Amino acid sequence: MADETIEALLLEQRKFPPSAAFKKNALVVGTHLYDEANADYEAFWSRQAEELVSWSTPWSQTCDWNLPFSKWFVGGTLNVAYNCLDRHVEAGRGNKVAIHWEGEPGDTRTITYAELLSEVERFSNVLRGLGVVRGDRINIYLPMIPEAVVAMLACARIGAAHSVVFGGFSSQALADRINDASAKVLITADGGWRRGDVFPLKPQADEAVASTPSIEHVVVVKRGNNDVSMKAGRDHWYHELMATADPKCAAEPMDSEQLLFLLYTSGTTGKPKGIMHTTGGYLTHVTYTHKYVFDLHPETDVYWCTADVGWVTGHSYIVYGPLSNGATQVIYEGVPNFPGNDRLWSIIAKYGVTIFYTAPTAIRTFMKWGTQEPAKHDLSSLRVIGSVGEPINPEAWMWYHEHIGRGNCPIVDTWWQTETGGIMISPLPGATTTKPGSATFALPGVGAEVVDEAGNTVTKGGGYLTLTNPWPGMLRGIWGDPERYKETYWSRFPGRYFAGDGAKLDDDGYLWLLGRVDDVMNVSGHRISTTEVESALVSHPSVAEAAVVGANDATTGQAIIAYVTLRGGAEVNETDLRNHVAKEIGAIAKPKTIYFTPDLPKTRSGKIMRRLLRDVAEGRNLGDTTTLADASVVTELQNRAAQSSED
Ligand code: PRX
């Protein structure tokens, strides 16, 4: 055991096969897609591209693989906005609702495919009027309002690449991203609604633009009605430009490898990386995965992904995947606890949501808030529920299954990254028997293997997750830095894409994600995954959420330090909880110290910042805290750590 790359400690035996009722109408029930893709993955992707995407000219080569650079559907041309809008309208589905939008204060908008198309055509002309041409970069810094979708699709329509920056990011983060991409236009809003108040965006945008020489124009959507200053000649109101814009804008064919967007993701070190995604391969990947992973029946389903368009999940599974598939979806502007902790469940009941996609961090928060919140609403419309962003602890999975899925919705735990563009590892809901906490298997068309330190394939036990074949949605590089692209993803294991995640394979060949390998702990020579200890803690009935880090220890190399948040009203003492972990996964994984805390430090996308917790545990000064969602959480933890060392 001790020489395993990462030890596999947690044993999860529960299994959930798809029900007969679900299988009856499911798009995929058997193994035929896997069989087809295993025989020839390129031919498989080629068939998906042909069936699911409309092309202006066919491609001459499916994949040009010049490791680590790939091109897909080489020579083919298409327009992404045409695929997301025009083709549905042309097919007579113009009156189908594309977006049920719900503002945080309770205002709503219903937007059909025909209406969305018309808005996008106008805005495409607005951008052209501001001098935007094919190949330019456009920054988008907006709340979760329909104009965010319009802006992205308008860029795609005219061949400009968008770079969306999450509305919660600071002016400095925005300026850095604008400058890295040399963007010409910034699209923002006066403000948006969050937790009952207007949060201003335009003032931040003004501050950013003061140091971004490439920005020529700023377009401002009126949403918050907060006071803003407009600089003559540079700043323009969206509604004023739209009122005079030409209503028709033809969708021009783009090369399959035309840059569709940049999305910045922070690495462990250095400046954020501008991840590059292109047109034909990306659209094929997200359309295919959105259809099959969620078992989408566009005529009857109402889909809802709770992500923000500032993250890749919002790009792939709010904008491009769902709209390309002609889905009807819900988009919600605000936070899940305004005006009450049951807002999301009330939205599901209101719109009859059938497919719901959210993140483990949200699920664990719902656990803290208690089962009475979802119980207030009729969730019987739901039929598939999904998870993305972090490993989902088995007990959080079970809670999701019981209290949101009411025991009869398949759960799709989808592993992927900003870099992969679309989902890579996930169950297919009508075909896969799930196990709580496992993302199960690579999707048809995707090659994933676990390897050890030396790069040898592991068939059972823990190691590093690698991808073995190119895939259509893969990043095409890091903007302006091809060397960093090679170095970051392709140098650790020659010939393989290394994702940075640990994973294990169980006896049945199921994949279990073990978290980022930077987070793996080394306790007395045992490599232990933070995810498994966290899952053991969360399996205690009193615990809602846990974060575990390894802190330097004179005796054991590293010692396990746990930060634990309890479920509403629950109590447990430290010794009992340490013993619970020993019982679940073994004495080696028992935390040395457990701190109880009402909150954990998280990034704005909801990922636990273990690096900060390590700093706290080791009594260091904190490094960069700018990506932290709520900085007061860490100060509180530091105070507690200082107190306990005085005790
Ligand atoms: O560590 C994995 C984790 O999130 C990372 C990618 O983060 P990001 O680029 O922000 O994209 C998030 C949305 C796709 C991965 O390297 N991750 C994502 N999904 C899962 C996951 N870890 C475990 N299980 C998942 N389902």
XYZ file of C-alpha atoms and ligand atoms in Angstrom:
673
model
C 0.000 0.000 0.000
C 2.623 2.550 1.048
C 4.218 2.709 -2.397
C 0.957 3.543 -4.116
C 1.008 6.917 -5.843
C -2.029 8.139 -3.943
C -3.688 5.710 -1.604
C -7.230 4.575 -2.186
C -8.803 4.519 1.255
C -12.490 5.168 0.956
C -14.666 2.240 0.022
C -18.099 3.079 -1.281
C -20.392 0.135 -1.948
C -23.744 1.710 -2.773
C -24.858 1.397 -6.394
C -27.659 3.095 -8.284
C -28.651 1.635 -11.641
C -30.924 3.743 -13.853
C -34.582 2.873 -13.255
C -36.638 1.042 -15.858
C -38.895 4.092 -16.088
C -35.941 6.360 -16.855
C -34.460 3.966 -19.385
C -37.724 3.803 -21.297
C -37.256 7.284 -22.753
C -33.496 7.698 -22.389
C -31.386 8.627 -25.415
C -28.713 6.072 -24.520
C -29.384 2.876 -22.588
C -26.746 0.432 -23.749
C -23.074 0.530 -24.641
C -23.387 1.287 -28.352
C -21.842 4.776 -28.140
C -18.901 3.427 -26.141
C -18.430 0.557 -28.592
C -18.505 2.864 -31.579
C -16.055 5.339 -30.023
C -13.699 2.609 -28.830
C -13.482 1.254 -32.352
C -12.428 4.647 -33.803
C -12.704 7.810 -31.728
C -12.042 10.142 -34.655
C -14.797 8.585 -36.725
C -17.060 8.819 -33.695
C -16.444 12.553 -33.246
C -16.826 13.044 -36.967
C -20.298 11.495 -36.821
C -21.263 13.727 -33.889
C -20.055 16.812 -35.772
C -22.087 15.836 -38.805
C -25.263 14.996 -36.915
C -25.340 17.699 -34.263
C -23.782 20.734 -35.919
C -24.730 22.587 -39.129
C -21.750 23.364 -41.354
C -21.444 25.846 -44.207
C -18.658 23.829 -45.816
C -17.586 20.335 -44.857
C -14.163 19.616 -43.382
C -11.445 17.729 -45.213
C -9.668 16.248 -42.183
C -11.311 15.254 -38.887
C -8.312 15.772 -36.640
C -4.866 17.116 -37.320
C -2.894 15.953 -34.275
C 0.545 17.376 -33.953
C 1.143 16.688 -30.272
C 0.343 18.784 -28.236
C -1.442 20.918 -30.827
C -4.692 19.726 -32.391
C -6.978 21.063 -35.070
C -10.443 19.628 -35.568
C -12.657 19.489 -38.644
C -9.912 21.109 -40.634
C -11.096 23.177 -43.586
C -14.721 23.142 -42.411
C -16.623 26.397 -41.929
C -19.614 27.201 -39.722
C -21.105 29.942 -37.622
C -21.677 29.230 -33.927
C -24.467 31.823 -33.562
C -26.213 30.322 -36.593
C -26.083 26.940 -34.865
C -27.395 28.372 -31.587
C -30.180 30.504 -33.092
C -30.944 30.728 -36.824
C -31.209 27.030 -37.484
C -33.872 26.617 -34.803
C -35.851 29.568 -36.149
C -35.513 28.283 -39.727
C -36.845 24.923 -38.555
C -40.033 26.596 -37.290
C -39.083 26.746 -33.619
C -38.789 30.542 -33.421
C -41.558 30.744 -30.824
C -39.947 28.218 -28.530
C -38.700 29.777 -25.296
C -34.912 29.912 -25.214
C -34.581 31.661 -21.856
C -36.833 31.995 -18.845
C -34.903 34.722 -17.091
C -35.505 35.434 -13.427
C -34.016 38.586 -11.923
C -33.096 38.487 -8.269
C -35.738 41.044 -7.229
C -38.378 38.827 -8.911
C -38.707 40.563 -12.288
C -38.778 38.137 -15.212
C -38.253 37.999 -18.972
C -39.274 35.290 -21.396
C -37.165 35.232 -24.547
C -37.944 33.048 -27.553
C -35.386 31.823 -30.061
C -36.696 34.338 -32.633
C -36.370 37.183 -30.150
C -32.900 36.142 -29.081
C -31.824 35.934 -32.715
C -33.148 39.393 -33.433
C -31.372 40.854 -30.401
C -28.112 39.150 -31.400
C -28.356 40.393 -34.979
C -28.804 43.958 -33.798
C -25.994 43.749 -31.319
C -23.696 42.237 -33.937
C -24.314 45.368 -35.976
C -23.671 47.535 -32.920
C -20.280 45.898 -32.493
C -19.500 46.340 -36.158
C -20.500 49.975 -35.845
C -17.897 50.334 -33.097
C -15.262 49.073 -35.485
C -15.112 45.446 -34.375
C -13.876 43.077 -37.062
C -13.200 39.365 -37.285
C -10.364 38.311 -35.015
C -10.749 41.190 -32.502
C -11.082 40.474 -28.770
C -14.025 41.831 -26.791
C -14.265 41.842 -23.000
C -17.534 41.126 -21.246
C -18.075 42.067 -17.585
C -21.771 41.629 -16.875
C -24.190 40.289 -14.286
C -26.304 37.216 -15.099
C -28.655 39.005 -17.450
C -29.765 37.969 -20.945
C -27.493 40.614 -22.473
C -24.515 38.489 -21.406
C -25.758 35.716 -23.705
C -26.555 38.231 -26.450
C -23.075 39.752 -26.238
C -21.318 36.390 -26.437
C -23.379 35.211 -29.405
C -22.965 38.527 -31.219
C -19.191 38.164 -30.943
C -19.443 34.632 -32.313
C -21.658 35.830 -35.145
C -19.098 38.300 -36.458
C -15.994 36.301 -35.595
C -14.731 38.358 -32.664
C -13.450 36.388 -29.669
C -14.993 37.156 -26.297
C -13.232 37.146 -22.988
C -15.782 37.070 -20.186
C -14.636 38.211 -16.761
C -16.798 37.177 -13.818
C -18.709 40.183 -12.426
C -17.369 39.475 -8.929
C -13.777 40.097 -9.990
C -12.027 43.357 -9.124
C -11.098 46.158 -11.492
C -7.468 45.023 -11.337
C -8.371 41.474 -12.417
C -10.450 42.931 -15.233
C -7.666 45.278 -16.354
C -5.086 42.445 -16.371
C -7.318 40.298 -18.543
C -8.181 43.133 -20.930
C -4.500 43.997 -21.330
C -3.398 40.403 -21.835
C -5.902 40.041 -24.693
C -5.593 43.638 -26.017
C -9.373 43.846 -26.162
C -10.957 46.621 -28.197
C -14.402 46.897 -26.626
C -15.669 46.296 -23.095
C -19.306 45.357 -22.518
C -20.506 45.974 -18.975
C -23.539 47.136 -16.992
C -24.245 49.908 -14.530
C -24.732 47.210 -11.898
C -26.583 44.003 -11.084
C -28.602 42.550 -8.221
C -27.030 40.478 -5.505
C -28.467 39.559 -2.122
C -31.087 42.265 -2.238
C -28.779 45.095 -3.289
C -27.347 46.561 -6.446
C -23.644 45.851 -6.844
C -21.971 48.432 -9.070
C -19.981 47.259 -12.097
C -19.446 50.411 -14.136
C -17.251 52.117 -11.498
C -14.974 49.048 -11.490
C -14.982 49.021 -15.267
C -14.002 52.730 -15.265
C -11.123 52.021 -12.939
C -9.959 49.138 -15.118
C -10.265 51.055 -18.368
C -8.060 53.824 -16.977
C -5.148 51.408 -17.465
C -6.196 49.543 -20.615
C -5.022 51.499 -23.673
C -6.518 48.987 -26.142
C -10.151 49.679 -25.140
C -11.783 52.063 -27.619
C -15.413 51.751 -26.549
C -17.405 50.719 -23.492
C -20.992 49.538 -23.933
C -23.128 49.781 -20.789
C -26.311 47.801 -20.155
C -28.781 49.452 -17.798
C -29.710 46.984 -15.110
C -28.986 48.306 -11.606
C -30.193 51.876 -12.267
C -27.362 53.008 -10.012
C -25.669 56.309 -10.795
C -22.777 55.983 -13.208
C -20.664 58.431 -15.122
C -20.397 58.079 -18.874
C -17.367 59.353 -20.731
C -18.395 61.047 -23.962
C -17.121 59.338 -27.107
C -16.001 56.227 -25.207
C -19.049 55.073 -23.245
C -22.381 54.182 -24.835
C -25.672 52.916 -23.442
C -26.593 49.512 -24.840
C -30.261 50.435 -25.282
C -29.402 53.592 -27.203
C -27.095 51.798 -29.621
C -29.633 49.001 -30.074
C -32.459 51.419 -30.854
C -30.748 52.601 -34.027
C -28.962 49.400 -35.042
C -29.703 47.657 -38.309
C -31.908 44.637 -37.505
C -30.346 42.206 -39.998
C -26.894 40.721 -39.766
C -26.090 37.599 -41.766
C -24.143 34.858 -39.994
C -20.889 34.557 -41.867
C -19.132 31.217 -42.004
C -16.016 31.034 -39.820
C -13.116 28.675 -40.086
C -13.481 25.685 -37.783
C -10.319 26.781 -35.965
C -11.305 30.454 -35.616
C -10.803 31.639 -32.009
C -14.226 31.609 -30.331
C -13.210 32.767 -26.879
C -10.541 33.259 -24.283
C -11.306 32.396 -20.702
C -8.785 33.158 -18.004
C -8.060 30.618 -15.340
C -5.647 31.062 -12.484
C -2.756 28.680 -12.251
C -0.993 27.724 -9.027
C 1.661 30.321 -9.834
C 2.035 33.334 -12.051
C -0.437 35.354 -14.014
C -3.799 33.971 -15.143
C -3.743 31.898 -18.314
C -5.928 32.875 -21.280
C -7.307 29.499 -22.285
C -8.082 29.439 -26.012
C -11.139 27.702 -27.440
C -12.011 27.569 -31.108
C -15.141 27.075 -33.159
C -16.030 23.736 -34.779
C -14.515 21.268 -32.329
C -15.693 23.151 -29.256
C -19.258 23.435 -30.543
C -19.327 19.736 -31.420
C -18.036 18.760 -27.991
C -20.459 20.882 -25.964
C -23.480 20.054 -28.137
C -22.779 16.323 -27.890
C -22.122 16.295 -24.154
C -25.033 18.557 -23.312
C -27.361 16.289 -25.250
C -26.239 12.901 -23.968
C -24.987 13.627 -20.443
C -28.236 15.371 -19.537
C -30.393 13.099 -21.727
C -31.830 16.261 -23.247
C -35.267 16.091 -24.847
C -35.483 19.666 -26.111
C -39.236 19.523 -26.772
C -40.169 18.814 -23.173
C -37.208 19.553 -20.935
C -36.633 22.735 -18.962
C -32.943 22.882 -18.204
C -31.211 24.942 -15.530
C -27.517 25.351 -14.843
C -26.817 27.571 -11.831
C -23.309 28.617 -12.928
C -22.317 32.160 -13.841
C -21.380 32.950 -17.456
C -18.048 34.147 -16.063
C -16.958 30.508 -15.649
C -16.485 27.848 -18.272
C -19.607 26.021 -17.077
C -21.614 29.082 -18.050
C -19.967 29.203 -21.476
C -20.421 25.540 -22.319
C -23.612 24.623 -20.460
C -25.609 27.855 -20.367
C -24.713 29.462 -23.673
C -23.266 27.153 -26.308
C -24.399 23.594 -25.472
C -28.030 24.288 -24.534
C -28.681 26.849 -27.283
C -27.045 24.727 -29.961
C -29.383 21.919 -28.866
C -32.429 24.208 -28.981
C -33.142 23.741 -25.277
C -35.431 25.833 -23.095
C -33.548 27.006 -20.043
C -33.791 29.029 -16.879
C -31.231 31.723 -16.100
C -31.253 33.257 -12.627
C -29.493 36.489 -11.772
C -28.962 36.312 -8.043
C -27.888 34.358 -4.982
C -29.559 31.166 -3.742
C -30.572 32.700 -0.410
C -32.519 35.746 -1.460
C -35.109 36.428 -0.219
C -35.000 33.028 1.560
C -32.892 29.867 1.601
C -35.419 28.178 -0.683
C -35.100 30.490 -3.707
C -33.671 27.842 -6.050
C -36.332 25.314 -5.137
C -39.052 27.889 -5.705
C -37.609 28.556 -9.176
C -37.577 24.846 -10.002
C -41.241 24.574 -9.040
C -42.188 27.798 -10.846
C -40.712 26.828 -14.234
C -41.087 23.048 -13.956
C -37.328 22.513 -14.261
C -36.542 18.959 -15.370
C -32.719 19.038 -15.533
C -30.737 20.800 -12.801
C -26.952 21.287 -12.857
C -25.093 22.753 -9.897
C -21.874 22.472 -7.859
C -20.892 20.447 -4.761
C -20.160 23.645 -2.854
C -23.782 24.675 -3.403
C -25.060 21.232 -2.420
C -23.095 21.307 0.843
C -24.490 24.768 1.542
C -28.012 23.422 0.977
C -27.188 20.660 3.469
C -26.276 23.320 6.029
C -29.539 25.131 5.436
C -31.519 21.945 6.057
C -33.978 19.652 4.308
C -36.983 21.790 5.216
C -36.000 24.254 2.442
C -36.400 21.954 -0.581
C -39.336 20.283 1.191
C -41.310 23.538 0.890
C -41.570 23.135 -2.888
C -42.759 20.656 -5.458
C -39.617 19.339 -7.121
C -41.377 16.479 -8.904
C -40.603 17.921 -12.350
C -36.885 17.085 -11.919
C -35.621 14.011 -13.782
C -31.814 14.442 -14.103
C -29.549 16.292 -11.671
C -25.886 17.093 -12.175
C -22.790 18.205 -10.319
C -19.584 19.929 -11.440
C -16.556 21.760 -10.116
C -15.165 19.613 -7.324
C -15.305 16.046 -6.130
C -18.752 15.466 -4.654
C -18.496 13.724 -1.292
C -20.580 10.532 -1.142
C -22.793 11.941 1.624
C -23.408 15.157 -0.311
C -24.286 12.934 -3.283
C -26.759 10.975 -1.130
C -28.300 14.189 0.193
C -28.690 15.493 -3.365
C -30.162 12.160 -4.424
C -32.688 12.013 -1.568
C -33.697 15.606 -1.015
C -33.453 17.106 -4.495
C -33.759 14.037 -6.700
C -36.354 12.505 -4.323
C -34.689 9.153 -4.885
C -35.544 8.906 -8.569
C -33.253 11.197 -10.573
C -29.994 9.880 -11.977
C -27.086 12.047 -10.802
C -24.477 12.981 -13.381
C -21.223 13.890 -11.649
C -19.341 15.546 -14.499
C -15.565 15.965 -14.429
C -13.992 18.479 -16.750
C -12.027 21.743 -16.757
C -11.830 25.162 -18.363
C -9.114 23.594 -20.494
C -11.160 20.604 -21.665
C -13.972 22.865 -22.925
C -16.647 20.292 -22.201
C -17.481 17.302 -20.013
C -14.970 14.435 -20.212
C -15.880 11.978 -17.459
C -19.488 11.414 -16.450
C -22.218 8.824 -16.265
C -24.746 8.654 -19.093
C -27.955 8.772 -17.072
C -29.838 5.961 -18.831
C -26.833 3.704 -19.282
C -24.566 3.964 -16.251
C -24.987 2.475 -12.801
C -23.721 5.226 -10.521
C -21.874 5.064 -7.211
C -22.129 8.046 -4.828
C -19.016 10.174 -5.268
C -17.695 8.578 -8.443
C -17.704 10.379 -11.805
C -17.786 6.788 -13.184
C -16.274 6.548 -16.697
C -14.789 8.592 -19.532
C -17.492 9.545 -22.015
C -17.583 7.846 -25.404
C -14.879 9.546 -27.501
C -12.719 10.464 -24.503
C -9.563 8.598 -23.497
C -8.696 8.832 -19.784
C -6.140 6.821 -17.851
C -4.732 6.884 -14.338
C -0.936 6.656 -14.184
C 1.674 6.404 -11.428
C 4.659 8.718 -10.768
C 6.589 7.093 -13.589
C 3.739 7.384 -16.060
C 2.805 3.691 -16.026
C -0.873 2.906 -16.398
C -2.632 2.057 -13.148
C -5.569 -0.316 -13.472
C -6.545 -0.328 -9.807
C -5.808 2.163 -7.045
C -4.724 5.780 -6.978
C -2.597 7.953 -9.247
C -2.710 10.868 -11.656
C -5.540 11.443 -14.094
C -4.324 11.842 -17.680
C -6.055 12.161 -21.037
C -4.696 10.011 -23.800
C -6.346 11.208 -27.016
C -6.964 14.670 -28.414
C -10.636 15.706 -28.163
C -12.568 18.320 -30.136
C -13.186 20.774 -27.275
C -9.611 20.761 -26.017
C -7.879 24.062 -25.416
C -5.833 25.137 -28.393
C -3.260 26.840 -26.230
C -2.622 29.662 -23.797
C -3.050 33.084 -25.375
C 0.355 34.438 -26.277
C 2.291 31.666 -24.536
C 2.649 28.355 -26.418
C 5.598 27.327 -24.251
C 3.597 27.651 -21.076
C 0.894 25.506 -22.709
C 3.375 22.699 -23.412
C 4.999 23.019 -20.023
C 1.798 23.159 -17.970
C -0.167 20.340 -19.539
C 2.114 18.120 -21.587
C 5.476 17.882 -19.865
C 4.776 15.828 -16.717
C 3.865 12.632 -18.620
C 5.153 12.535 -22.203
C 2.410 12.121 -24.787
C -0.337 12.633 -22.230
C -2.380 15.621 -21.136
C -2.024 15.902 -17.382
C -4.984 17.605 -15.794
C -3.481 18.228 -12.336
C -5.993 15.956 -10.595
C -5.480 12.789 -8.629
C -7.842 9.894 -9.308
C -8.307 6.265 -8.404
C -9.841 3.261 -10.101
C -11.867 0.864 -7.986
C -12.372 -2.891 -8.471
C -15.129 -2.267 -11.003
C -13.067 0.222 -13.021
C -14.979 3.264 -11.739
C -13.049 6.537 -11.656
C -12.988 8.547 -8.442
C -11.552 12.048 -8.511
C -9.251 12.748 -5.573
C -8.773 16.512 -5.919
C -5.828 18.562 -7.154
C -2.532 16.750 -6.700
C -1.025 19.918 -5.193
C -3.394 19.215 -2.294
C -2.308 15.609 -1.684
C -0.929 15.099 1.843
C 2.021 13.004 2.870
C 1.521 11.507 6.310
C 4.247 9.152 7.510
C 5.056 8.358 3.909
C 1.449 7.701 2.914
C 0.063 9.842 0.132
C -3.460 10.634 1.229
C -6.008 12.578 -0.765
C -7.711 15.527 0.902
C -10.933 14.539 -0.849
C -11.152 11.143 0.821
C -10.633 12.493 4.339
C -13.129 15.262 3.645
C -15.649 12.719 2.406
C -15.144 10.639 5.558
C -15.802 13.729 7.678
C -18.877 14.680 5.664
C -20.234 11.158 6.107
C -20.741 11.976 9.815
C -24.391 12.988 10.227
C -23.480 16.250 11.982
C -21.068 17.513 9.339
C -22.066 19.607 6.322
C -18.694 20.556 4.922
C -15.035 19.874 5.571
C -11.688 21.028 4.257
C -8.545 19.112 5.000
C -4.912 20.134 4.578
C -1.517 18.703 5.399
C 0.546 20.916 7.714
C 4.241 20.374 8.419
C 4.755 18.048 11.336
C 8.039 17.110 13.005
C 6.981 13.495 13.510
C 4.871 12.504 10.556
C 6.147 14.834 7.817
C 2.690 16.268 7.400
C -0.205 16.108 9.807
C -3.832 16.234 8.786
C -5.615 19.376 9.894
C -9.361 19.564 9.313
C -11.715 22.520 9.186
C -15.298 21.448 9.688
C -18.662 23.150 9.297
C -21.612 21.495 11.022
C -25.130 21.065 9.717
C -27.643 23.540 11.125
C -28.211 22.815 14.861
C -25.889 19.766 14.962
C -23.133 19.120 17.522
C -20.224 16.697 17.749
C -16.938 16.668 19.661
C -13.486 16.485 18.145
C -12.595 13.041 19.490
C -15.757 11.437 18.172
C -15.171 12.960 14.776
C -11.533 11.809 14.659
C -12.680 8.309 15.560
C -15.334 8.445 12.896
C -12.671 9.114 10.252
C -10.569 6.243 11.617
C -13.567 3.952 11.324
C -14.437 5.100 7.800
C -11.018 5.043 6.176
C -8.388 4.025 8.728
C -6.354 5.402 11.618
C -3.687 6.775 9.273
C -6.169 9.343 7.996
C -7.319 10.569 11.408
C -6.976 14.376 11.571
C -4.507 15.543 14.195
C -6.550 18.672 14.866
C -10.063 19.658 13.921
C -11.225 23.261 13.890
C -14.948 23.949 13.835
C -15.865 26.956 11.722
C -19.111 28.439 10.408
C -17.540 28.947 6.946
C -14.627 27.862 4.792
C -12.488 30.113 2.607
C -13.552 29.698 -1.008
C -12.762 31.159 -4.370
C -15.493 33.099 -6.047
C -16.347 29.997 -8.068
C -16.848 28.064 -4.836
C -13.696 25.965 -4.634
C -12.148 25.577 -1.192
C -8.798 27.400 -0.986
C -6.674 24.774 0.723
C -3.514 26.764 0.117
C -4.778 29.447 2.499
C -5.779 26.864 5.059
C -2.281 25.395 4.892
C -0.876 28.867 5.527
C -3.194 29.261 8.504
C -2.343 25.800 9.841
C 1.376 26.472 9.567
C 1.060 29.978 11.041
C 2.364 31.704 7.901
C 1.471 35.086 6.578
C -1.159 34.754 3.923
C -0.094 35.122 0.319
C -2.420 36.263 -2.403
C -5.997 36.465 -1.124
C -7.468 38.432 -4.003
C -9.450 35.516 -5.397
C -11.111 34.828 -2.056
C -14.888 35.302 -1.984
C -15.040 36.407 1.665
C -11.764 37.402 3.307
C -13.199 37.658 6.831
C -13.488 33.850 6.972
C -9.704 33.499 7.000
C -9.121 36.158 9.666
C -11.545 34.290 11.890
C -9.694 30.999 11.339
C -6.331 32.656 12.048
C -7.678 33.963 15.353
C -8.841 30.504 16.303
C -5.536 28.892 15.356
C -3.632 31.499 17.417
C -5.955 30.894 20.351
C -5.565 27.134 20.277
C -1.757 27.358 20.139
C -1.892 29.501 23.312
C -4.154 26.974 25.069
O -9.986 19.580 -9.923
C -10.990 19.394 -10.906
C -12.250 20.086 -10.472
O -12.217 21.371 -11.044
C -11.044 21.524 -11.846
C -11.335 22.371 -13.048
O -11.727 23.638 -12.617
P -12.263 24.715 -13.650
O -11.325 24.846 -14.768
O -12.575 25.910 -12.823
O -13.589 24.133 -14.226
C -14.671 23.861 -13.382
C -15.878 23.482 -14.202
C -15.644 22.437 -15.207
C -10.647 20.114 -12.181
O -9.284 20.017 -12.530
N -13.449 19.377 -10.922
C -14.338 19.782 -11.861
N -15.358 18.905 -11.944
C -15.114 17.917 -11.057
C -13.895 18.214 -10.416
N -13.362 17.383 -9.496
C -14.041 16.269 -9.194
N -15.210 15.933 -9.762
C -15.798 16.717 -10.688
N -16.973 16.371 -11.208
